CSV table of N, CA and C in Angstrom, one decimal:
chain,number,residue,atom,x,y,z
A,1,MET,N,-2.0,23.3,-16.7
A,1,MET,CA,-2.4,21.9,-16.3
A,1,MET,C,-3.9,21.9,-15.9
A,2,ASN,N,-4.8,21.8,-16.8
A,2,ASN,CA,-6.2,21.8,-16.6
A,2,ASN,C,-6.6,22.6,-15.3
A,3,ASN,N,-7.7,22.2,-14.8
A,3,ASN,CA,-8.2,22.9,-13.6
A,3,ASN,C,-8.0,21.9,-12.4
A,4,LEU,N,-7.2,20.9,-12.5
A,4,LEU,CA,-6.9,20.0,-11.4
A,4,LEU,C,-6.1,20.7,-10.4
A,5,SER,N,-6.4,20.6,-9.1
A,5,SER,CA,-5.6,21.1,-8.1
A,5,SER,C,-4.9,20.0,-7.4
A,6,LEU,N,-3.6,20.2,-7.1
A,6,LEU,CA,-2.8,19.2,-6.5
A,6,LEU,C,-2.8,19.5,-5.0
A,7,SER,N,-2.6,18.4,-4.2
A,7,SER,CA,-2.5,18.6,-2.8
A,7,SER,C,-1.4,19.5,-2.4
A,8,LYS,N,-1.6,20.3,-1.4
A,8,LYS,CA,-0.5,21.2,-0.9
A,8,LYS,C,0.7,20.5,-0.4
A,9,SER,N,0.6,19.4,0.3
A,9,SER,CA,1.7,18.7,0.7
A,9,SER,C,2.1,17.7,-0.4
A,10,SER,N,3.4,17.4,-0.5
A,10,SER,CA,3.8,16.6,-1.6
A,10,SER,C,3.7,15.1,-1.2
A,11,LEU,N,3.2,14.4,-2.1
A,11,LEU,CA,3.1,12.9,-2.0
A,11,LEU,C,4.5,12.4,-2.5
A,12,LYS,N,5.0,11.4,-1.7
A,12,LYS,CA,6.3,10.8,-2.1
A,12,LYS,C,6.0,9.3,-2.3
A,13,PHE,N,6.3,8.8,-3.6
A,13,PHE,CA,6.1,7.4,-3.9
A,13,PHE,C,6.9,6.6,-2.9
A,14,HIS,N,6.2,5.5,-2.4
A,14,HIS,CA,6.9,4.6,-1.5
A,14,HIS,C,7.0,3.2,-2.0
A,15,HIS,N,5.9,2.6,-2.5
A,15,HIS,CA,6.0,1.2,-3.0
A,15,HIS,C,4.7,0.8,-3.7
A,16,LEU,N,4.8,-0.3,-4.4
A,16,LEU,CA,3.6,-1.0,-5.0
A,16,LEU,C,3.3,-2.2,-4.2
A,17,GLY,N,2.1,-2.4,-3.8
A,17,GLY,CA,1.7,-3.6,-3.0
A,17,GLY,C,1.3,-4.7,-4.0
A,18,VAL,N,2.0,-5.9,-3.7
A,18,VAL,CA,1.8,-7.1,-4.6
A,18,VAL,C,1.1,-8.2,-3.7
A,19,ALA,N,-0.1,-8.6,-4.1
A,19,ALA,CA,-0.8,-9.7,-3.5
A,19,ALA,C,-0.2,-11.0,-3.9
A,20,CYS,N,0.0,-11.9,-2.9
A,20,CYS,CA,0.5,-13.2,-3.2
A,20,CYS,C,0.0,-14.2,-2.2
A,21,ARG,N,0.1,-15.5,-2.4
A,21,ARG,CA,-0.3,-16.5,-1.5
A,21,ARG,C,0.8,-16.9,-0.6
A,22,ASP,N,2.1,-16.7,-1.0
A,22,ASP,CA,3.2,-17.2,-0.2
A,22,ASP,C,4.4,-16.2,-0.5
A,23,VAL,N,4.8,-15.5,0.5
A,23,VAL,CA,5.9,-14.4,0.3
A,23,VAL,C,7.2,-15.0,-0.3
A,24,GLU,N,7.6,-16.2,0.3
A,24,GLU,CA,8.9,-16.8,-0.1
A,24,GLU,C,8.8,-17.2,-1.6
A,25,LYS,N,7.7,-17.9,-2.0
A,25,LYS,CA,7.6,-18.3,-3.3
A,25,LYS,C,7.5,-17.1,-4.3
A,26,GLU,N,6.8,-16.1,-3.9
A,26,GLU,CA,6.7,-14.9,-4.7
A,26,GLU,C,8.1,-14.2,-4.9
A,27,LEU,N,8.9,-14.2,-3.8
A,27,LEU,CA,10.2,-13.6,-3.9
A,27,LEU,C,11.1,-14.4,-4.9
A,28,SER,N,10.9,-15.7,-4.9
A,28,SER,CA,11.7,-16.5,-5.9
A,28,SER,C,11.4,-16.1,-7.3
A,29,ILE,N,10.2,-15.6,-7.6
A,29,ILE,CA,9.8,-15.2,-8.9
A,29,ILE,C,10.3,-13.8,-9.3
A,30,TRP,N,10.4,-12.9,-8.3
A,30,TRP,CA,10.9,-11.6,-8.5
A,30,TRP,C,12.5,-11.5,-8.5
A,31,ALA,N,13.1,-12.5,-7.8
A,31,ALA,CA,14.6,-12.5,-7.7
A,31,ALA,C,15.3,-12.5,-9.1
A,32,PRO,N,14.9,-13.3,-10.1
A,32,PRO,CA,15.6,-13.2,-11.4
A,32,PRO,C,15.5,-11.9,-12.1
A,33,LEU,N,14.6,-11.1,-11.6
A,33,LEU,CA,14.4,-9.7,-12.2
A,33,LEU,C,15.3,-8.7,-11.4
A,34,GLY,N,16.1,-9.2,-10.5
A,34,GLY,CA,17.0,-8.3,-9.7
A,34,GLY,C,16.4,-7.8,-8.4
A,35,TYR,N,15.3,-8.4,-8.0
A,35,TYR,CA,14.7,-7.9,-6.7
A,35,TYR,C,15.2,-8.8,-5.6
A,36,GLY,N,15.4,-8.2,-4.4
A,36,GLY,CA,15.8,-8.9,-3.2
A,36,GLY,C,15.2,-8.3,-2.0
A,37,PRO,N,15.2,-9.0,-0.9
A,37,PRO,CA,14.6,-8.5,0.4
A,37,PRO,C,15.2,-7.2,0.9
A,38,GLU,N,14.4,-6.3,1.3
A,38,GLU,CA,14.8,-5.1,2.0
A,38,GLU,C,14.3,-5.3,3.5
A,39,GLY,N,15.2,-5.8,4.3
A,39,GLY,CA,14.9,-6.1,5.7
A,39,GLY,C,14.3,-7.5,5.8
A,40,SER,N,13.5,-7.7,6.9
A,40,SER,CA,13.0,-9.0,7.1
A,40,SER,C,11.5,-9.0,7.0
A,41,THR,N,10.8,-10.1,7.0
A,41,THR,CA,9.4,-10.2,6.9
A,41,THR,C,8.8,-9.5,8.1
A,42,PHE,N,7.6,-9.1,8.0
A,42,PHE,CA,6.8,-8.4,9.1
A,42,PHE,C,5.4,-9.0,9.1
A,43,VAL,N,4.8,-8.9,10.3
A,43,VAL,CA,3.4,-9.3,10.4
A,43,VAL,C,2.6,-8.1,10.9
A,44,ASP,N,1.5,-7.8,10.2
A,44,ASP,CA,0.6,-6.7,10.6
A,44,ASP,C,-0.7,-7.3,10.9
A,45,SER,N,-0.9,-7.6,12.2
A,45,SER,CA,-2.2,-8.2,12.7
A,45,SER,C,-3.4,-7.4,12.4
A,46,ASN,N,-3.2,-6.0,12.5
A,46,ASN,CA,-4.3,-5.1,12.2
A,46,ASN,C,-4.9,-5.3,10.8
A,47,GLN,N,-3.9,-5.5,9.8
A,47,GLN,CA,-4.3,-5.6,8.5
A,47,GLN,C,-4.5,-7.1,8.1
A,48,GLY,N,-4.1,-8.0,8.9
A,48,GLY,CA,-4.2,-9.4,8.6
A,48,GLY,C,-3.3,-9.9,7.5
A,49,VAL,N,-2.0,-9.4,7.5
A,49,VAL,CA,-1.1,-9.7,6.5
A,49,VAL,C,0.3,-10.0,7.0
A,50,ARG,N,1.1,-10.8,6.3
A,50,ARG,CA,2.5,-10.9,6.5
A,50,ARG,C,3.2,-10.4,5.2
A,51,GLY,N,4.2,-9.6,5.4
A,51,GLY,CA,4.8,-9.0,4.2
A,51,GLY,C,6.3,-8.9,4.2
A,52,LEU,N,6.8,-8.5,3.0
A,52,LEU,CA,8.3,-8.3,2.8
A,52,LEU,C,8.4,-7.3,1.8
A,53,PHE,N,9.3,-6.3,2.1
A,53,PHE,CA,9.6,-5.3,1.1
A,53,PHE,C,10.8,-5.8,0.2
A,54,LEU,N,10.7,-5.5,-1.1
A,54,LEU,CA,11.8,-5.8,-2.0
A,54,LEU,C,12.3,-4.6,-2.7
A,55,GLN,N,13.6,-4.6,-2.9
A,55,GLN,CA,14.3,-3.5,-3.7
A,55,GLN,C,14.8,-4.2,-4.9
A,56,GLY,N,14.9,-3.4,-6.0
A,56,GLY,CA,15.4,-4.0,-7.2
A,56,GLY,C,15.6,-2.9,-8.3
A,57,PRO,N,15.6,-3.3,-9.5
A,57,PRO,CA,15.8,-2.3,-10.6
A,57,PRO,C,14.7,-1.4,-10.9
A,58,GLY,N,13.5,-1.7,-10.3
A,58,GLY,CA,12.3,-0.8,-10.5
A,58,GLY,C,11.8,-0.3,-9.2
A,59,PRO,N,10.5,0.0,-9.1
A,59,PRO,CA,10.0,0.5,-7.9
A,59,PRO,C,10.1,-0.5,-6.7
A,60,ARG,N,10.1,0.0,-5.5
A,60,ARG,CA,10.1,-0.8,-4.3
A,60,ARG,C,8.8,-1.6,-4.4
A,61,LEU,N,8.8,-2.9,-4.0
A,61,LEU,CA,7.6,-3.7,-4.0
A,61,LEU,C,7.4,-4.2,-2.5
A,62,GLU,N,6.1,-4.4,-2.2
A,62,GLU,CA,5.8,-4.9,-0.9
A,62,GLU,C,4.9,-6.2,-1.2
A,63,LEU,N,5.5,-7.4,-0.9
A,63,LEU,CA,4.8,-8.6,-1.1
A,63,LEU,C,4.0,-8.9,0.1
A,64,LEU,N,2.7,-9.2,-0.1
A,64,LEU,CA,1.8,-9.4,1.0
A,64,LEU,C,1.0,-10.7,0.9
A,65,GLU,N,0.9,-11.5,1.9
A,65,GLU,CA,0.1,-12.7,2.0
A,65,GLU,C,-0.8,-12.6,3.2
A,66,ASP,N,-1.9,-13.3,3.1
A,66,ASP,CA,-2.9,-13.3,4.2
A,66,ASP,C,-2.4,-14.1,5.4
A,67,LEU,N,-2.6,-13.6,6.6
A,67,LEU,CA,-2.4,-14.4,7.8
A,67,LEU,C,-3.5,-15.5,7.8
A,68,SER,N,-3.2,-16.6,8.5
A,68,SER,CA,-4.2,-17.7,8.6
A,68,SER,C,-5.5,-17.2,9.1
A,69,GLY,N,-6.6,-17.5,8.3
A,69,GLY,CA,-7.9,-17.1,8.7
A,69,GLY,C,-8.3,-15.7,8.3
A,70,ARG,N,-7.4,-15.0,7.6
A,70,ARG,CA,-7.8,-13.6,7.2
A,70,ARG,C,-7.9,-13.6,5.7
A,71,LYS,N,-8.6,-12.6,5.2
A,71,LYS,CA,-8.8,-12.5,3.7
A,71,LYS,C,-8.6,-11.0,3.3
A,72,THR,N,-7.4,-10.6,3.4
A,72,THR,CA,-7.0,-9.2,3.1
A,72,THR,C,-6.7,-9.2,1.6
A,73,VAL,N,-5.8,-10.0,1.2
A,73,VAL,CA,-5.4,-10.0,-0.3
A,73,VAL,C,-6.1,-11.1,-1.1
A,74,ALA,N,-6.7,-12.0,-0.5
A,74,ALA,CA,-7.4,-13.1,-1.2
A,74,ALA,C,-8.4,-12.6,-2.2
A,75,PRO,N,-9.2,-11.6,-1.9
A,75,PRO,CA,-10.2,-11.1,-2.9
A,75,PRO,C,-9.5,-10.5,-4.2
A,76,TRP,N,-8.3,-9.9,-4.0
A,76,TRP,CA,-7.6,-9.4,-5.2
A,76,TRP,C,-7.1,-10.6,-6.0
A,77,LEU,N,-6.5,-11.6,-5.4
A,77,LEU,CA,-6.0,-12.7,-6.1
A,77,LEU,C,-7.1,-13.5,-6.8
A,78,GLU,N,-8.2,-13.6,-6.2
A,78,GLU,CA,-9.4,-14.3,-6.8
A,78,GLU,C,-9.8,-13.6,-8.1
A,79,LYS,N,-9.6,-12.3,-8.2
A,79,LYS,CA,-9.9,-11.5,-9.4
A,79,LYS,C,-8.8,-11.4,-10.4
A,80,GLY,N,-7.6,-12.1,-10.0
A,80,GLY,CA,-6.5,-12.1,-10.9
A,80,GLY,C,-5.6,-10.8,-10.8
A,81,VAL,N,-5.8,-10.1,-9.7
A,81,VAL,CA,-5.0,-8.8,-9.5
A,81,VAL,C,-3.8,-9.1,-8.7
A,82,LYS,N,-2.6,-8.8,-9.1
A,82,LYS,CA,-1.4,-8.9,-8.3
A,82,LYS,C,-1.0,-7.6,-7.7
A,83,VAL,N,-0.8,-6.6,-8.5
A,83,VAL,CA,-0.4,-5.3,-8.0
A,83,VAL,C,-1.7,-4.5,-7.7
A,84,TYR,N,-1.9,-4.4,-6.4
A,84,TYR,CA,-3.3,-4.0,-6.0
A,84,TYR,C,-3.3,-2.6,-5.3
A,85,HIS,N,-2.1,-2.1,-4.8
A,85,HIS,CA,-2.2,-0.8,-4.3
A,85,HIS,C,-0.9,0.0,-4.5
A,86,THR,N,-1.0,1.3,-4.5
A,86,THR,CA,0.2,2.2,-4.7
A,86,THR,C,0.3,3.0,-3.4
A,87,ALA,N,1.5,3.1,-2.8
A,87,ALA,CA,1.6,3.7,-1.5
A,87,ALA,C,2.5,5.0,-1.6
A,88,PHE,N,2.1,6.0,-0.8
A,88,PHE,CA,2.8,7.3,-0.8
A,88,PHE,C,3.0,7.7,0.6
A,89,VAL,N,4.2,8.3,0.9
A,89,VAL,CA,4.4,8.9,2.2
A,89,VAL,C,3.9,10.3,2.1
A,90,VAL,N,3.2,10.7,3.2
A,90,VAL,CA,2.6,12.1,3.2
A,90,VAL,C,3.0,12.8,4.5
A,91,ASN,N,3.1,14.1,4.5
A,91,ASN,CA,3.5,14.9,5.6
A,91,ASN,C,2.4,14.9,6.7
A,92,ASP,N,1.1,15.0,6.3
A,92,ASP,CA,0.0,15.1,7.2
A,92,ASP,C,-1.1,14.2,6.7
A,93,ILE,N,-1.2,13.0,7.3
A,93,ILE,CA,-2.2,12.0,6.8
A,93,ILE,C,-3.6,12.5,6.8
A,94,TRP,N,-4.0,13.2,7.9
A,94,TRP,CA,-5.4,13.7,8.0
A,94,TRP,C,-5.7,14.7,6.9
A,95,LYS,N,-4.8,15.6,6.7
A,95,LYS,CA,-5.0,16.6,5.6
A,95,LYS,C,-5.1,15.9,4.2
A,96,GLU,N,-4.3,14.9,4.0
A,96,GLU,CA,-4.4,14.2,2.7
A,96,GLU,C,-5.7,13.5,2.6
A,97,ILE,N,-6.1,12.9,3.6
A,97,ILE,CA,-7.4,12.1,3.6
A,97,ILE,C,-8.5,13.1,3.2
A,98,GLU,N,-8.5,14.2,3.9
A,98,GLU,CA,-9.6,15.2,3.6
A,98,GLU,C,-9.5,15.7,2.2
A,99,PHE,N,-8.3,15.9,1.7
A,99,PHE,CA,-8.1,16.3,0.3
A,99,PHE,C,-8.7,15.3,-0.7
A,100,PHE,N,-8.4,14.0,-0.5
A,100,PHE,CA,-8.8,13.0,-1.4
A,100,PHE,C,-10.3,12.8,-1.2
A,101,ILE,N,-10.9,12.9,-0.1
A,101,ILE,CA,-12.3,12.8,0.1
A,101,ILE,C,-13.0,13.9,-0.7
A,102,GLN,N,-12.4,15.1,-0.7
A,102,GLN,CA,-13.0,16.2,-1.6
A,102,GLN,C,-12.9,15.8,-3.1
A,103,LYS,N,-12.0,14.9,-3.4
A,103,LYS,CA,-11.8,14.5,-4.8
A,103,LYS,C,-12.6,13.2,-5.1
A,104,GLN,N,-13.6,12.9,-4.1
A,104,GLN,CA,-14.5,11.8,-4.2
A,104,GLN,C,-13.9,10.4,-4.0
A,105,ALA,N,-12.7,10.4,-3.2
A,105,ALA,CA,-12.2,9.1,-2.8
A,105,ALA,C,-13.0,8.7,-1.6
A,106,ARG,N,-12.9,7.4,-1.4
A,106,ARG,CA,-13.6,6.7,-0.2
A,106,ARG,C,-12.6,6.1,0.7
A,107,VAL,N,-12.7,6.4,2.0
A,107,VAL,CA,-11.8,5.8,2.9
A,107,VAL,C,-12.2,4.3,3.1
A,108,VAL,N,-11.2,3.4,2.8
A,108,VAL,CA,-11.5,2.0,3.0
A,108,VAL,C,-11.0,1.6,4.3
A,109,THR,N,-9.8,2.0,4.7
A,109,THR,CA,-9.3,1.7,6.1
A,109,THR,C,-8.8,3.1,6.7
A,110,PRO,N,-9.5,3.5,7.7
A,110,PRO,CA,-9.1,4.7,8.4
A,110,PRO,C,-7.8,4.6,9.0
A,111,PRO,N,-7.1,5.7,9.4
A,111,PRO,CA,-5.7,5.6,9.9
A,111,PRO,C,-5.6,4.6,11.1
A,112,ILE,N,-4.6,3.7,10.9
A,112,ILE,CA,-4.3,2.7,12.0
A,112,ILE,C,-2.7,2.7,12.0
A,113,PRO,N,-2.2,2.2,13.1
A,113,PRO,CA,-0.7,2.1,13.2
A,113,PRO,C,-0.3,1.0,12.2
A,114,GLY,N,0.8,1.2,11.5
A,114,GLY,CA,1.3,0.3,10.5
A,114,GLY,C,2.5,-0.4,11.1
A,115,SER,N,2.4,-1.8,11.2
A,115,SER,CA,3.6,-2.5,11.8
A,115,SER,C,4.8,-2.4,10.9
A,116,ALA,N,4.7,-2.3,9.6
A,116,ALA,CA,5.9,-2.2,8.8
A,116,ALA,C,6.5,-0.8,8.8
A,117,PHE,N,5.8,0.1,9.5
A,117,PHE,CA,6.3,1.5,9.5
A,117,PHE,C,6.5,2.0,10.9
A,118,ASP,N,6.9,1.2,11.8
A,118,ASP,CA,7.2,1.5,13.2
A,118,ASP,C,6.0,2.2,13.9
A,119,GLY,N,4.8,1.8,13.5
A,119,GLY,CA,3.7,2.3,14.2
A,119,GLY,C,3.1,3.6,13.6
A,120,ARG,N,3.8,4.2,12.6
A,120,ARG,CA,3.3,5.4,11.9
A,120,ARG,C,1.9,5.0,11.3
A,121,LEU,N,1.1,6.0,11.3
A,121,LEU,CA,-0.3,5.8,10.8
A,121,LEU,C,-0.3,5.5,9.3
A,122,ILE,N,-1.2,4.6,8.9
A,122,ILE,CA,-1.4,4.3,7.5
A,122,ILE,C,-2.9,4.3,7.2
A,123,ALA,N,-3.3,4.6,6.0
A,123,ALA,CA,-4.7,4.6,5.7
A,123,ALA,C,-4.8,4.1,4.2
A,124,PHE,N,-6.0,3.5,3.9
A,124,PHE,CA,-6.2,3.1,2.5
A,124,PHE,C,-7.4,3.9,2.0
A,125,LEU,N,-7.3,4.4,0.8
A,125,LEU,CA,-8.4,5.1,0.1
A,125,LEU,C,-8.6,4.5,-1.3
A,126,MET,N,-9.9,4.5,-1.7
A,126,MET,CA,-10.3,4.0,-3.0
A,126,MET,C,-10.6,5.2,-3.8
A,127,LEU,N,-9.9,5.4,-4.9
A,127,LEU,CA,-10.1,6.6,-5.8
A,127,LEU,C,-11.3,6.3,-6.7
A,128,LYS,N,-11.8,7.3,-7.3
A,128,LYS,CA,-13.0,7.2,-8.2
A,128,LYS,C,-12.8,6.1,-9.3
A,129,ASN,N,-11.5,6.0,-9.7
A,129,ASN,CA,-11.2,5.0,-10.8
A,129,ASN,C,-11.0,3.6,-10.2
A,130,LEU,N,-11.3,3.4,-9.0
A,130,LEU,CA,-11.1,2.1,-8.2
A,130,LEU,C,-9.7,1.8,-7.9
A,131,ALA,N,-8.8,2.7,-8.1
A,131,ALA,CA,-7.4,2.5,-7.6
A,131,ALA,C,-7.3,2.6,-6.1
A,132,LEU,N,-6.6,1.6,-5.5
A,132,LEU,CA,-6.4,1.6,-4.1
A,132,LEU,C,-5.1,2.3,-3.8
A,133,VAL,N,-5.2,3.3,-2.9
A,133,VAL,CA,-4.0,4.1,-2.5
A,133,VAL,C,-3.7,3.9,-1.0
A,134,GLU,N,-2.5,3.7,-0.6
A,134,GLU,CA,-2.1,3.7,0.8
A,134,GLU,C,-1.4,5.0,1.1
A,135,LEU,N,-1.8,5.6,2.1
A,135,LEU,CA,-1.1,6.8,2.6
A,135,LEU,C,-0.3,6.4,3.9
A,136,ILE,N,1.0,6.8,3.9
A,136,ILE,CA,1.8,6.5,5.1
A,136,ILE,C,2.3,7.8,5.7
A,137,GLU,N,2.0,7.9,7.0
A,137,GLU,CA,2.4,9.2,7.6
A,137,GLU,C,3.9,9.3,7.7
A,138,GLY,N,4.4,10.4,7.2
A,138,GLY,CA,5.9,10.6,7.2
A,138,GLY,C,6.4,10.7,8.6
A,139,SER,N,7.8,10.5,8.7
A,139,SER,CA,8.4,10.6,10.0
A,139,SER,C,9.0,11.9,10.3
């Protein structure tokens, strides 16, 4: 496998983040595809979003809308981007951040408690190819 080195701790896929203007309206669009709510909606004031996880026939989805007066997902929607981040659970968030920085990723949001994850730390990194990755500290 080339000369690419993989992170020592294993990344475990968690969800795809979907930007939307209204979580309930977005859910009604995904429902015919077999998606339904996983739990109830949550509010993350730190990130400025309201969200809902969906389970279905494909990967878990996280629908996210901006809280009033915030512009977390609006820039993505303005560019026509719906699926805007990929999230992974990691064993050691600090170790993974360092690993990705060495791979020329940029920290967009340093570790903060995530409301949707019972206060476990989350961080967002922008990879060289402009892919946004969310790291979620494992439990």
